[in-house]
Structures are given as structure tokens and as C-alpha cells.
Coordinates of C-alpha atoms in Angstrom, one line a residue:
X25 CA 102.7 92.3 135.1
X26 CA 101.5 93.3 131.6
X27 CA 99.8 90.8 129.4
X28 CA 102.1 90.2 126.4
X29 CA 99.1 89.4 124.3
X30 CA 96.9 92.2 125.4
X31 CA 96.2 93.3 121.9
X32 CA 95.5 91.3 118.8
X33 CA 95.7 92.2 115.1
X34 CA 93.5 90.0 112.9
X35 CA 95.1 89.4 109.5
X36 CA 93.7 88.0 106.3
X37 CA 96.4 86.4 104.3
X38 CA 94.4 86.8 101.1
X39 CA 93.9 90.5 101.7
X40 CA 97.5 91.1 102.6
X41 CA 99.0 89.1 99.8
X42 CA 96.9 91.0 97.4
X43 CA 97.5 94.5 98.8
X44 CA 100.9 94.2 100.4
X45 CA 102.2 96.4 103.2
X46 CA 104.1 98.4 100.5
X47 CA 101.0 99.7 98.8
X48 CA 101.9 103.3 99.5
X49 CA 105.1 104.6 97.9
X50 CA 105.9 108.0 99.5
X51 CA 105.7 109.9 102.8
X52 CA 102.9 112.3 101.7
X53 CA 100.7 109.4 100.6
X54 CA 101.2 107.6 103.9
X55 CA 100.6 110.7 106.1
X56 CA 97.5 111.4 104.0
X57 CA 96.0 108.1 105.3
X58 CA 96.8 109.0 108.9
X59 CA 95.4 112.5 108.5
X60 CA 92.2 110.9 107.0
X61 CA 92.0 108.7 110.1
X62 CA 92.1 111.8 112.3
X63 CA 89.3 113.4 110.3
X64 CA 87.2 110.3 110.8
X65 CA 88.0 110.5 114.5
X66 CA 86.4 114.0 114.6
X67 CA 89.7 115.6 115.4
X68 CA 89.8 119.4 115.2
X69 CA 93.5 119.5 115.1
X70 CA 96.3 117.2 113.7
X71 CA 99.9 118.0 114.6
X72 CA 102.6 116.4 112.5
X73 CA 106.2 116.6 113.7
X74 CA 109.1 115.6 111.5
X75 CA 112.5 115.1 113.1
X76 CA 114.9 115.0 110.2
X77 CA 118.0 114.4 112.4
X78 CA 116.5 111.4 114.3
X79 CA 114.4 110.1 111.4
X80 CA 111.2 110.1 113.4
X81 CA 107.7 111.3 112.4
X82 CA 104.9 111.9 115.0
X83 CA 101.2 112.4 114.2
X84 CA 99.0 113.6 117.1
X85 CA 95.4 114.4 116.9
X86 CA 92.6 115.7 119.2
X87 CA 90.1 113.1 118.0
X88 CA 87.9 110.8 120.0
X89 CA 90.7 108.3 120.8
X90 CA 90.2 104.5 121.2
X91 CA 89.1 102.1 123.9
X92 CA 90.8 98.7 124.1
X93 CA 87.8 97.3 122.2
X94 CA 88.2 99.9 119.5
X95 CA 91.8 99.1 119.2
X96 CA 91.2 95.3 118.6
X97 CA 87.9 95.5 116.8
X98 CA 88.6 98.5 114.6
X99 CA 92.2 99.7 114.4
X100 CA 93.9 96.3 114.4
X101 CA 91.3 94.6 112.3
X102 CA 92.6 94.7 108.7
X103 CA 89.6 95.0 106.4
X104 CA 87.4 96.6 109.1
X105 CA 84.5 98.2 107.2
X106 CA 84.3 101.6 108.8
X107 CA 81.1 102.7 106.9
X108 CA 79.0 99.8 108.1
X109 CA 78.6 101.9 111.3
X110 CA 77.5 104.9 109.4
X111 CA 78.5 107.2 106.5
X112 CA 79.1 110.2 108.7
X113 CA 81.0 110.8 112.0
X114 CA 79.4 111.8 115.3
X115 CA 80.0 115.5 114.3
X116 CA 78.5 115.0 110.9
X117 CA 81.6 114.7 108.8
X118 CA 81.6 112.5 105.7
X119 CA 83.7 109.4 106.5
X120 CA 86.9 109.0 104.4
X121 CA 88.0 105.6 105.5
X122 CA 86.5 102.5 103.9
X123 CA 88.6 99.4 103.6
X124 CA 90.5 99.3 106.9
X125 CA 93.9 99.1 105.4
X126 CA 95.1 102.7 105.9
X127 CA 96.9 101.8 109.1
X128 CA 99.2 99.5 107.1
X129 CA 100.4 102.5 105.1
X130 CA 102.8 103.5 108.0
X131 CA 104.8 100.3 107.4
X132 CA 105.6 101.5 103.8
X133 CA 108.0 104.0 105.3
X134 CA 108.6 102.8 108.9
X135 CA 110.0 99.8 110.7
X136 CA 108.2 100.5 114.0
X137 CA 104.9 102.2 114.7
X138 CA 103.9 103.2 118.2
X139 CA 100.3 104.0 119.0
X140 CA 99.2 106.0 122.1
X141 CA 95.5 106.7 122.6
X142 CA 93.1 107.8 125.3
X143 CA 89.3 107.6 125.6
X144 CA 87.0 107.9 128.5
X145 CA 90.0 108.5 130.7
X146 CA 91.6 105.2 129.9
X147 CA 95.1 105.2 128.2
X148 CA 96.5 102.5 126.0
X149 CA 99.7 102.1 124.1
X150 CA 101.4 99.5 122.0
X151 CA 104.2 99.0 119.4
X152 CA 104.0 97.2 116.1
X153 CA 107.0 95.8 114.2
X154 CA 106.9 95.4 110.4
X155 CA 109.3 92.4 110.4
X156 CA 107.2 90.6 113.0
X157 CA 104.0 91.3 111.0
X158 CA 105.5 90.0 107.8
X159 CA 106.7 86.9 109.6
X160 CA 103.2 86.3 110.7
X161 CA 101.8 86.8 107.2
X162 CA 104.1 84.1 106.0
X163 CA 103.1 81.7 108.8
X164 CA 100.7 78.9 108.1
X165 CA 99.4 77.9 111.5
X166 CA 98.4 81.2 113.1
X167 CA 97.4 84.4 111.3
X168 CA 97.2 86.6 114.4
X169 CA 99.9 89.2 115.3
X170 CA 100.2 90.5 118.9
X171 CA 101.7 94.0 119.2
X172 CA 104.0 94.7 122.0
X173 CA 102.3 96.4 125.0
X174 CA 104.1 99.5 126.3
X175 CA 103.5 101.7 129.3
X176 CA 100.8 104.2 128.3
X177 CA 102.2 106.8 130.7
X178 CA 105.3 107.2 128.5
X179 CA 103.5 109.8 126.5
X180 CA 101.9 112.9 127.9
X181 CA 98.6 112.4 126.1
X182 CA 95.5 114.2 127.4
X183 CA 93.2 113.4 124.5
X184 CA 93.1 111.8 121.1
X185 CA 95.7 109.5 119.5
X186 CA 99.4 109.8 118.9
X187 CA 101.3 107.7 116.4
X188 CA 105.1 107.6 116.3
X189 CA 106.9 106.2 113.2
X190 CA 110.5 105.1 113.7
X191 CA 113.1 103.3 111.6
X192 CA 112.2 105.2 108.5
X193 CA 113.3 104.0 105.1
X194 CA 112.6 107.3 103.3
X195 CA 114.9 110.4 103.1
X196 CA 113.5 113.3 105.2
X197 CA 116.0 115.9 104.0
X198 CA 113.3 118.0 102.2
X199 CA 110.2 116.5 103.8
X200 CA 109.0 119.5 106.0
X201 CA 108.4 122.0 103.2
X202 CA 107.5 119.3 100.8
X203 CA 104.9 117.8 103.1
X204 CA 103.1 121.1 103.6
X205 CA 102.5 121.5 99.9
X206 CA 101.7 117.9 99.2
X207 CA 99.3 117.5 102.1
X208 CA 97.6 120.8 101.1
X209 CA 97.1 119.3 97.6
X210 CA 95.7 116.0 98.8
X211 CA 92.9 117.5 100.9
X212 CA 90.3 120.2 100.3
X213 CA 89.0 120.2 103.9
X214 CA 92.0 121.5 105.7
X215 CA 91.3 124.9 107.3
X216 CA 89.0 126.8 109.7
X217 CA 86.1 126.5 107.2
X218 CA 85.9 122.8 107.9
X219 CA 87.1 123.0 111.6
X220 CA 90.1 120.9 110.7
X221 CA 93.5 122.3 111.3
X222 CA 96.7 120.4 110.3
X223 CA 100.2 121.6 111.2
X224 CA 103.6 120.5 110.2
X225 CA 106.3 121.3 112.8
X226 CA 104.1 123.9 114.2
X227 CA 103.1 125.7 111.0
X228 CA 99.5 125.6 109.8
X229 CA 98.7 124.2 106.4
X230 CA 96.4 126.5 104.5
X231 CA 94.8 126.2 101.0
X232 CA 97.5 128.7 99.8
X233 CA 100.1 126.1 100.5
X234 CA 98.9 124.3 97.4
X235 CA 100.8 127.0 95.5
X236 CA 98.0 127.5 92.9
X237 CA 96.4 130.8 94.0
X238 CA 99.0 133.3 92.7
X239 CA 100.0 131.4 89.6
X240 CA 96.8 131.1 87.7
X241 CA 96.3 133.3 84.7
X242 CA 93.0 132.1 83.3
X243 CA 90.3 130.1 85.1
X244 CA 87.3 128.0 84.2
X245 CA 85.4 127.2 87.4
X246 CA 82.2 125.4 88.5
X247 CA 80.4 124.6 91.8
X248 CA 81.3 125.6 95.3
X249 CA 85.0 124.8 95.2
X250 CA 85.4 126.6 91.9
X251 CA 83.7 129.7 93.3
X252 CA 86.2 129.7 96.2
X253 CA 89.1 129.5 93.9
X254 CA 87.8 132.2 91.6
X255 CA 87.5 134.6 94.6
X256 CA 90.8 133.9 96.2
X257 CA 93.2 133.4 93.2
X258 CA 95.5 136.4 93.3
X259 CA 96.4 137.4 89.7
X260 CA 93.7 136.1 87.4
X261 CA 93.4 137.9 84.1
X262 CA 90.2 136.2 83.0
X263 CA 87.7 133.8 84.6
X264 CA 84.6 132.0 83.3
X265 CA 81.9 130.0 85.1
X266 CA 80.7 126.8 83.5
X267 CA 78.1 124.2 84.3
X268 CA 78.6 121.9 87.3
X269 CA 75.9 119.2 86.6
X270 CA 76.8 116.0 84.9
X271 CA 74.8 112.9 83.9
X272 CA 75.8 109.4 84.9
X273 CA 74.8 106.7 82.5
X274 CA 74.2 103.1 83.7
X275 CA 73.5 100.4 81.2
X276 CA 72.8 102.9 78.4
X277 CA 70.1 104.7 80.3
X278 CA 70.1 107.9 82.3
X279 CA 70.8 106.9 85.9
X280 CA 71.0 110.3 87.7
X281 CA 72.5 113.8 87.5
X282 CA 75.3 114.7 89.9
X283 CA 77.1 117.8 90.9
X284 CA 80.8 118.3 90.4
X285 CA 82.8 121.2 91.8
X286 CA 86.2 122.6 91.0
X287 CA 88.2 124.3 88.4
X288 CA 90.6 124.0 85.5
X289 CA 93.1 126.8 85.0
X290 CA 96.2 127.8 83.0
X291 CA 99.4 129.6 84.0
X292 CA 101.4 132.2 82.1
X293 CA 104.4 129.9 81.2
X294 CA 105.1 126.2 81.5
X295 CA 108.0 126.5 83.9
X296 CA 105.6 127.9 86.5
X297 CA 104.5 124.4 86.9
X298 CA 106.4 121.5 88.4
X299 CA 105.7 117.8 87.7
X300 CA 102.9 117.7 90.3
X301 CA 101.2 121.0 89.4
X302 CA 100.8 120.1 85.7
X303 CA 97.9 117.8 86.6
X304 CA 94.2 117.6 87.1
X305 CA 93.6 115.9 90.4
X306 CA 90.3 114.2 91.4
X307 CA 88.9 114.6 94.9
X308 CA 86.1 112.8 96.7
X309 CA 84.9 113.6 100.3
X310 CA 87.7 116.2 100.6
X311 CA 90.5 113.7 99.8
X312 CA 92.5 113.0 96.7
X313 CA 91.4 109.8 94.9
X314 CA 93.2 110.2 91.6
X315 CA 96.5 112.0 91.2
X316 CA 96.2 113.1 87.6
X317 CA 93.4 112.8 85.0
X318 CA 95.4 114.5 82.2
X319 CA 96.9 111.3 80.8
X320 CA 93.4 110.1 80.1
X321 CA 93.2 112.6 77.2
X322 CA 96.6 112.3 75.7
X323 CA 96.6 116.0 75.0
X324 CA 99.1 117.0 72.3
X325 CA 98.3 120.7 72.1
X326 CA 100.8 123.2 73.5
X327 CA 98.2 124.5 75.9
X328 CA 98.3 121.1 77.8
X329 CA 101.7 122.2 79.3
X330 CA 100.0 125.2 80.9
X331 CA 97.0 123.3 82.5
X332 CA 96.2 122.3 86.1
X333 CA 93.0 121.7 87.9
X334 CA 91.0 120.1 90.7
X335 CA 87.7 118.2 90.3
X336 CA 85.6 117.4 93.4
X337 CA 83.1 114.6 92.9
X338 CA 81.8 113.2 96.2
X339 CA 79.5 110.8 94.4
X340 CA 82.5 108.7 93.4
X341 CA 82.9 107.6 97.0
X342 CA 79.5 106.4 98.1
X343 CA 77.9 103.4 99.7
X344 CA 77.4 102.0 96.2
X345 CA 80.1 99.8 94.6
X346 CA 83.5 100.9 95.7
X347 CA 85.3 102.2 92.6
X348 CA 88.3 103.7 94.3
X349 CA 91.4 101.4 94.2
X350 CA 93.0 99.9 97.2
X351 CA 95.7 102.6 97.4
X352 CA 93.0 105.3 97.4
X353 CA 94.9 107.2 94.8
X354 CA 93.2 106.1 91.6
X355 CA 89.7 105.1 90.4
X356 CA 88.4 102.1 88.4
X357 CA 88.4 103.3 84.9
X358 CA 85.4 101.4 83.6
X359 CA 83.0 102.6 86.3
X360 CA 80.1 104.7 84.9
X361 CA 80.5 107.3 87.6
X362 CA 84.2 107.8 86.7
X363 CA 83.5 107.7 83.0
X364 CA 80.9 110.5 83.5
X365 CA 83.6 112.6 85.3
X366 CA 86.0 111.9 82.4
X367 CA 83.4 113.0 79.8
X368 CA 82.9 116.3 81.8
X369 CA 86.6 117.0 82.1
X370 CA 87.1 116.2 78.4
X371 CA 84.4 118.7 77.4
X372 CA 85.8 121.3 79.7
X373 CA 89.3 120.8 78.2
X374 CA 87.8 121.4 74.8
X375 CA 86.5 124.7 76.0
X376 CA 89.8 125.6 77.5
X377 CA 91.7 124.6 74.3
X378 CA 89.3 126.6 72.1
X379 CA 89.5 129.8 74.2
X380 CA 93.0 129.7 75.5
X381 CA 94.8 131.1 72.4
X382 CA 92.4 134.0 72.1
X383 CA 92.9 134.9 75.8
X384 CA 96.6 134.7 75.5
X385 CA 96.5 137.0 72.5
X386 CA 94.5 139.5 74.5
X387 CA 97.3 139.5 77.1
X388 CA 100.1 139.6 74.6
X389 CA 101.0 143.3 75.2
X390 CA 101.2 142.9 79.0
X391 CA 103.3 139.8 78.6
X392 CA 105.7 141.4 76.1
X393 CA 106.1 144.6 78.2
X394 CA 107.1 142.5 81.2
X395 CA 110.6 142.3 79.5
X396 CA 112.3 145.6 80.4
X397 CA 114.2 145.9 77.1
X398 CA 111.0 145.4 75.1
X399 CA 109.1 148.0 77.2
X400 CA 112.0 150.5 76.7
X401 CA 111.7 150.0 72.9
X402 CA 107.9 150.2 72.9
X403 CA 107.8 153.3 75.1
X404 CA 110.0 155.1 72.5
X405 CA 107.5 154.4 69.6
X406 CA 105.0 156.8 68.3
X407 CA 101.2 156.1 68.5
X408 CA 101.0 154.4 65.1
X409 CA 104.1 152.3 65.6
X410 CA 102.8 151.2 69.0
X411 CA 99.6 149.9 67.4
X412 CA 101.7 147.9 64.9
X413 CA 104.0 146.7 67.6
X414 CA 100.9 145.4 69.5
X415 CA 99.8 143.5 66.5
X416 CA 103.3 141.9 66.4
X417 CA 103.0 141.0 70.1
X418 CA 99.7 139.2 69.4
X419 CA 101.2 137.3 66.4
X420 CA 104.2 136.1 68.5
X421 CA 101.9 135.1 71.3
X422 CA 99.7 133.0 68.9
X423 CA 102.7 130.8 68.3
X424 CA 102.3 129.3 71.8
X425 CA 105.9 128.6 72.3
X426 CA 106.9 126.7 75.4
X427 CA 110.5 127.7 76.0
X428 CA 111.2 131.2 77.5
X429 CA 114.5 131.5 75.8
X430 CA 112.9 130.8 72.4
X431 CA 110.3 133.4 73.0
X432 CA 112.9 136.0 73.9
X433 CA 114.9 135.2 70.8
X434 CA 111.7 135.5 68.7
X435 CA 111.0 138.9 70.2
X436 CA 114.5 140.0 69.5
X437 CA 114.4 138.9 65.9
X438 CA 111.0 140.3 65.3
X439 CA 111.9 143.7 66.6
X440 CA 115.0 143.8 64.4
X441 CA 112.8 142.8 61.4
X442 CA 110.3 145.5 62.5
X443 CA 112.9 148.2 62.6
X444 CA 115.2 147.2 59.7
X445 CA 112.7 145.7 57.2
X446 CA 109.4 147.4 57.8
X447 CA 110.2 150.9 59.0
X448 CA 113.4 151.7 57.2
X449 CA 111.6 152.3 54.0
X450 CA 108.2 153.4 55.5
X451 CA 109.1 156.2 57.9
X452 CA 109.1 158.9 55.4
X453 CA 105.9 157.6 54.0
X454 CA 104.3 157.7 57.4
X455 CA 105.2 161.3 57.7
X456 CA 102.9 162.2 54.8
X457 CA 100.5 159.2 54.6
X458 CA 98.2 158.7 57.5
X459 CA 95.6 156.5 55.8
X460 CA 94.4 153.1 56.7
X461 CA 95.9 151.8 53.5
X462 CA 99.4 152.9 54.4
X463 CA 99.0 151.3 57.9
X464 CA 97.8 148.1 56.3
X465 CA 100.9 148.1 54.1
X466 CA 103.1 148.3 57.1
X467 CA 101.2 145.5 58.8
X468 CA 101.5 143.2 55.8
X469 CA 105.3 143.4 56.1
X470 CA 105.1 141.7 59.5
X471 CA 102.1 139.4 58.9
X472 CA 104.2 136.4 58.0
X473 CA 104.1 135.0 61.5
X474 CA 101.2 132.6 60.6
X475 CA 103.2 131.3 57.7
X476 CA 106.2 130.9 59.9
X477 CA 104.1 128.8 62.3
X478 CA 102.8 126.7 59.4
X479 CA 106.4 126.1 58.1
X480 CA 107.6 125.2 61.6
X481 CA 104.8 122.7 62.0
X482 CA 105.4 121.3 58.6
X483 CA 109.1 120.8 59.4
X484 CA 108.3 119.0 62.6
X485 CA 105.7 116.8 60.9
X486 CA 108.0 116.1 58.0
X487 CA 110.7 114.9 60.4
X488 CA 108.2 112.7 62.2
X489 CA 106.9 111.2 59.0
X490 CA 110.4 110.3 58.0
X491 CA 110.7 108.3 61.2
X492 CA 107.3 106.7 60.8
X493 CA 108.0 105.8 57.1
X494 CA 110.8 103.4 58.3
X495 CA 108.1 101.3 60.0
X496 CA 106.3 100.7 56.8
X497 CA 106.5 97.1 55.4
X498 CA 108.8 96.1 58.3
X499 CA 108.8 92.4 59.1
X500 CA 107.7 91.8 62.7
X501 CA 111.2 91.1 64.2
X502 CA 112.7 94.0 62.3
X503 CA 110.5 96.4 64.3
X504 CA 112.8 95.8 67.3
X505 CA 115.8 97.1 65.5
X506 CA 114.1 100.1 63.9
X507 CA 112.4 101.2 67.2
X508 CA 115.6 100.7 69.2
X509 CA 117.3 103.1 66.8
X510 CA 114.5 105.8 67.1
X511 CA 112.6 105.5 70.4
X512 CA 115.0 107.0 72.8
X513 CA 115.5 110.1 70.7
X514 CA 111.9 110.4 69.5
X515 CA 109.8 110.1 72.7
X516 CA 106.8 111.6 70.8
X517 CA 106.3 108.0 69.6
X518 CA 105.2 107.3 73.1
X519 CA 103.3 110.5 73.8
X520 CA 102.7 113.2 71.2
X521 CA 103.5 116.1 73.5
X522 CA 107.0 114.7 74.3
X523 CA 108.5 116.5 71.4
X524 CA 112.1 116.0 72.2
X525 CA 114.0 113.5 74.4
X526 CA 116.7 114.9 76.7
X527 CA 119.0 113.6 79.4
X528 CA 121.0 115.1 82.1
X529 CA 124.4 113.5 81.6
X530 CA 125.2 113.5 85.4
X531 CA 121.9 111.9 86.4
X532 CA 122.0 109.5 83.4
X533 CA 125.5 108.2 84.3
X534 CA 124.4 107.6 88.0
X535 CA 121.1 106.0 86.9
X536 CA 122.8 103.7 84.3
X537 CA 125.2 102.6 87.0
X538 CA 122.3 101.6 89.2
X539 CA 120.6 99.9 86.3
X540 CA 123.8 98.0 85.6
X541 CA 123.7 96.6 89.1
X542 CA 120.2 95.3 88.5
X543 CA 121.1 93.9 85.1
X544 CA 124.0 92.0 86.5
X545 CA 121.5 90.1 88.7
X546 CA 119.2 89.1 85.8
X547 CA 118.8 85.5 84.8
X548 CA 119.9 84.4 81.4
X549 CA 116.2 84.0 80.4
X550 CA 115.5 87.6 81.5
X551 CA 118.5 88.9 79.6
X552 CA 117.4 87.1 76.4
X553 CA 114.0 88.6 76.7
X554 CA 115.1 92.2 76.6
X555 CA 116.7 94.4 74.0
X556 CA 117.4 97.6 75.9
X557 CA 116.5 99.8 78.9
X558 CA 117.4 103.5 79.2
X559 CA 116.6 106.7 81.1
X560 CA 115.4 109.9 79.5
X561 CA 113.6 113.1 80.5
X562 CA 110.8 114.9 78.7
X563 CA 108.1 117.5 79.7
X564 CA 109.4 117.6 83.3
X565 CA 109.2 113.8 83.7
X566 CA 111.9 111.2 84.4
X567 CA 111.2 108.3 81.9
X568 CA 112.4 104.7 81.9
X569 CA 111.8 102.9 78.6
X570 CA 112.4 99.2 78.3
X571 CA 112.2 97.3 75.0
X572 CA 111.4 93.6 75.2
X573 CA 112.0 91.1 72.4
X574 CA 109.1 91.0 69.9
X575 CA 108.6 87.3 70.1
X576 CA 108.6 87.1 74.0
X577 CA 105.6 86.9 76.2
X578 CA 105.7 88.0 79.8
X579 CA 103.4 87.7 82.7
X580 CA 102.2 91.0 84.3
X581 CA 103.5 89.8 87.7
X582 CA 107.0 89.5 86.2
X583 CA 106.7 92.9 84.7
X584 CA 105.6 94.4 88.0
X585 CA 108.7 93.0 89.8
X586 CA 111.1 94.0 87.1
X587 CA 109.8 97.5 86.4
X588 CA 109.5 98.3 90.1
X589 CA 113.2 97.6 90.6
X590 CA 114.2 100.1 88.0
X591 CA 111.7 102.7 89.2
X592 CA 112.9 102.3 92.8
X593 CA 116.5 102.6 91.7
X594 CA 115.8 105.8 89.8
X595 CA 113.7 107.2 92.7
X596 CA 116.5 106.4 95.2
X597 CA 119.0 108.1 92.9
X598 CA 117.0 111.2 92.6
X599 CA 116.1 111.3 96.3
X600 CA 119.7 110.8 97.6
X601 CA 121.9 112.3 94.9
X602 CA 119.7 115.0 93.3
X603 CA 117.1 116.0 95.9
X604 CA 116.2 119.2 94.0
X605 CA 115.1 117.3 90.9
X606 CA 111.3 116.6 90.4
X607 CA 110.5 113.0 91.1
X608 CA 107.7 112.3 88.7
X609 CA 108.7 109.0 87.2
X610 CA 107.0 107.1 84.3
X611 CA 108.0 103.6 83.3
X612 CA 107.1 102.3 79.9
X613 CA 107.8 98.8 78.5
X614 CA 107.3 98.0 74.8
X615 CA 106.2 94.4 74.1
X616 CA 105.5 92.2 71.1
X617 CA 102.1 91.3 72.7
X618 CA 100.1 92.3 75.8
X619 CA 101.2 90.8 79.1
X620 CA 99.5 87.6 80.3
X621 CA 96.9 86.8 81.4
X622 CA 95.7 88.2 78.1
X623 CA 92.1 88.0 79.1
X624 CA 92.5 90.6 81.8
X625 CA 93.8 93.7 80.0
X626 CA 92.1 96.2 82.3
X627 CA 93.4 94.5 85.5
X628 CA 96.9 94.3 84.0
X629 CA 96.8 98.0 83.2
X630 CA 95.6 98.9 86.6
X631 CA 98.3 96.9 88.3
X632 CA 101.0 98.6 86.2
X633 CA 99.4 102.0 86.8
X634 CA 99.8 101.6 90.6
X635 CA 103.6 101.7 90.2
X636 CA 103.6 104.5 87.6
X637 CA 104.1 102.1 84.7
X638 CA 102.3 101.2 81.4
X639 CA 102.9 99.0 78.4
X640 CA 102.5 99.5 74.7
X641 CA 102.9 96.9 72.0
X642 CA 105.2 97.4 69.0
X643 CA 102.2 97.2 66.6
X644 CA 100.1 99.5 68.6
X645 CA 102.8 102.1 68.8
X646 CA 103.4 102.1 65.1
X647 CA 99.6 102.2 64.3
X648 CA 99.0 105.2 66.6
X649 CA 102.0 107.1 65.2
X650 CA 100.7 106.5 61.6
X651 CA 97.2 107.6 62.6
X652 CA 98.4 110.8 64.2
X653 CA 100.0 112.0 60.9
X654 CA 98.0 110.1 58.3
X655 CA 96.4 113.3 57.0
X656 CA 99.9 114.6 56.1
X657 CA 100.9 111.6 53.9

């Protein structure tokens, strides 16, 4: 007869209350932790099977497996310090695991988790139930949880470990293709080069599943990973190698130099990127540790909508102080090692920004002739007129417009101007005058593009100044009313690159209905503390903006609970009703004063960041808006 308490999970209430079983928010993040465990187990192959009909996910590897002692002392021990036994595996791999909480990630998406494993010819199997674990966490007398023993012969397992996740609370309708891409982007060690194969429903994941290789137009690369990208990217127009050594400062003194590896690239048009691609990810030990560095720089330039990249910095994840957050998807922002990486990326982005316009201009002819009607028009021109047309293409490209339809319209209008205004009176002159002066006269007629750009920028700036001017000399509580009138249609107040707010009426109606259900459950105190909450889209993101009363203070824990409800409602809506929509969600709350405890601003920001949220105060928002345009006053 089997022993019902054959296995024991050791729980720390303090750890679990701080971290929570729901630390991971999506299927790719959860499976990334399980794949990382397989890497640490020296598996050569990981097979992920997704049964969308039954709602079951299976992860099977060819790793070293576990003995009964390994199960109790390592796998089931929450907080087990993997690296105390060594920083590398038996085969020499750099260990990814650290805090011993990755196995809890499965319960973020599954009700039941079965574990089958074999080592030294001995098979073991057990089942864990999230409800039972949570019940134990709440208990006061005994912190131990005893998984249910199951017959190890129920699985045909010859080596390694097999995990089966059942009772999923996530929609799997688009998970198979989605998973391949997301897992490829979360690891840089998948592939034969590192003797680590990962398959999803029988198909191998390769670096090309990231979707970057054939989309990059210009590339700035550095180190080993950058060299690999520069040699495999399919349609690069230009590439440039830059330095890969950075300096880490500790206490104001030079601590050491470190190597970084990777690349920053741009694509030909913004719509090439989805909400995940338009990001610079940060890797350490072959695994993602920060999903996007771009927000650190608040880039307002048009080029920022074309940028993507990957930075590999193994020195971030060493035996020194652990600076990677509990969810292993972001890094402590005040750590000197992280700040050194940010400085490096910032300098690289400056190079990209300075060189990008010139590179785009060089490619203007190729880009213009990609439109069949423009090519047909251009092919019918004589040699001199072609030269002038190429100058026109360069001028149009220098405008760096985002929207394809706007670019097409500008080409159409410019060609009409070229034909009707420039050449109507000049053709006869060209027949007899073939001097540089006559050519310059023609060019001057179409050289107003720079002025057009200046006027366009002036009009945009003037409109923004008109909004900002309303903030001047406002009494504190009046800011609520002024911002409520402007914020939802002028999202550039929250981010300079969000030029215009938009909203899909179908999605908005569905989302507002979901929000209404949440609002109906608010207490009177919560209702009095809020002015408004609405949904908008901008720059490929789904945005929730909440305005709190200026004179109200709110604890960060309260904010986390409230904002998570709205984020989850929007995520559920997109996942179930609009599965083709990107699911990049940002939640912003506008407050009269920072959340309490006020003496822990960094910690508060980190907590909010983990759920994709941030706060800004009314005064801070107005001050930053005024500073952005103060030179135009």
C-alpha cells in the first residue's frame, strides 16, 4: 500500500506571501521556467505538447531525472538555492535556476500538476493540487504540503522528467504557434549549437522562429551574439559593428570591465513590428531577464517605432548580489551592473538615432520603387528627370512618416507637384539648357519638403502648447478637471511618442462593460477616490488610464489589487473575444501624490511594474509636459 505522505513540500509562508503562486502571468513565461529547469537538468531535448481540445500541456525532457531525495530536498523545497551546489551543471552549462520558485509557476496557469521522473532506474510520480497548496499556505499549525502519490508506471518514461499540467485557466486557442515564437525570443541557447533542442507539438524551435532575421533593414551589432545575427539576418541593407566592452561603476570607482553581446536593429516600416518585437530584450545566461529596455529611455523620436534588439549580459546573473527580480523577467533598476547596461544601450541608441535618417535616405529610391505605380512613373522619365525624382524620394524619406497610407498619399501629391508645377514650365527649357544652373532651378521648385516638415512639427507643437497652457496657474484641485478633459485624447501627455489616442469601438464597448462590472463592486470610499477610468490604444498598445482624486492618498497594495482587476479584465476580453489583437497592456494611474509608503518609491515602482503598471502624479505630468516644449514658448 502506498504511503500517502511519501513526498513533502516544505513551504515558507513569508516567501509565498511575498511572491504568490500567481507571480507569472502567461503561458510562455510559465513554460520558460520549466524549459530552464530542463536546461539545468542537462537535458538535450525538451518536448512540449499542447492539447488545445483537452486543455492539457505536457513538458517532457531527457535530463538527469530525480531520485526521491532530489524530489523532496530540491524540487519540492521552495527557496532551494540551486547554485549553492555549483554555478555550472555536470555537463558544464551555466545554471539558470536560482531561487527555487520556478516550479510554482505552473500553478499560475494550471490547477493540477503531475510529475513523473526516473533516475538510476527508479521511477517516481506524484500529483500536486493548487487548491490544496493554497489551503496549506493559509494554515497556521503546519506549513507542510504532501503531494498525492500516483503509480509511476502510468507513464511510459525511460529517462528524464515529465510534467503534465491540467485544469488550465488560460485560453490555448492560439498557443501552439504563439508559443514557438515566444519561447524562441525568451532563450538564446535553443538549437544544435548549444546541444539543446526544444519542440512544440513535434516541431523544432529555431532562432528563426523569433521572426527577426528577415525583417531587419539596418543593424548595429556587438559581441558573439551580434556577429551571429549579422551573418544570418536575411535582408540587411547596412550593418555596423560597435564596441562590446562596458565599464561597471561601484561606489563611484571603476569596478571592472564586462563584455556584452547582441544587437540593435531597425525595420523598414513600423507595422512590421508587433507589440513584442518593438522592444529591446535583456538576456543573461541564455534566458530573458528583462522584457523591454526601451521604456527606460522614453524615446520620442520617430525612429523609436522602428527599433528592436537583444542584449546579452551574463554578468548580470552571477554569484554576487542577485539583482534579477523574483519573476525573473526584470532587473533591479538601481544595481550598478544594470545601470552600466542601460548606459551602454543609451549610447548605442544615440548612434542609431544619429545614423538612421541618413541610412533611410540612402535607401529611399529602393523603397519608393517598391510601389508598382511609382516604378512605372519613374521608368518613363529621362535621365535628368530621374535624378531629380531621386532627390524627391530622399526628401520624402527624410520626413520619417510612420503611417504607410500617409506615405503613399505624400508620394502621390509630390509626383503631381513634380509634373504639374515643376516640369510644365521647364520641359522646353531642359531641351536647350543642360547646365547645372538649370538643373538646380528645377530642384529648387521641389526643395520645400524641409519647410513642410518644419511647418508640420510647428503645428503639432502649437497644438500641444495650447493644451499645456491650460495647466498654467491652475489651482491644485482644478487640475483634475483640466486633465480629465484632455488626457484621454492627448496620450502624449503620458508618453511623448503616443501622438494620438485611438480606440476600437467594438473592443472599447466590450471592455467598458467589463469595467462596469468591476466598478459596481467598488466600495463607496473607492468610488469617491476616483474620477475616471478608460481604455485607449496608442502605438500598438492597449492602455488603461485611471484618474484618482487629487487630494486622495492610496497605498501601493491597494493600487496593485485595483489595477490588476482592470488589467485582467482587459486581458480576458482580448484573449476570449479578440484573439488576433496584440495583448501588450499598460496600466497608468494618475495620483495627487505618490502611493504610500512614500519612503519606498523604488519598491513601489517595481511592484507596479510587475503587473505592467505605473503611476504619475498630476504635478509631475504637467511639469514634464512643460519641460518638453519649454523651448517653444
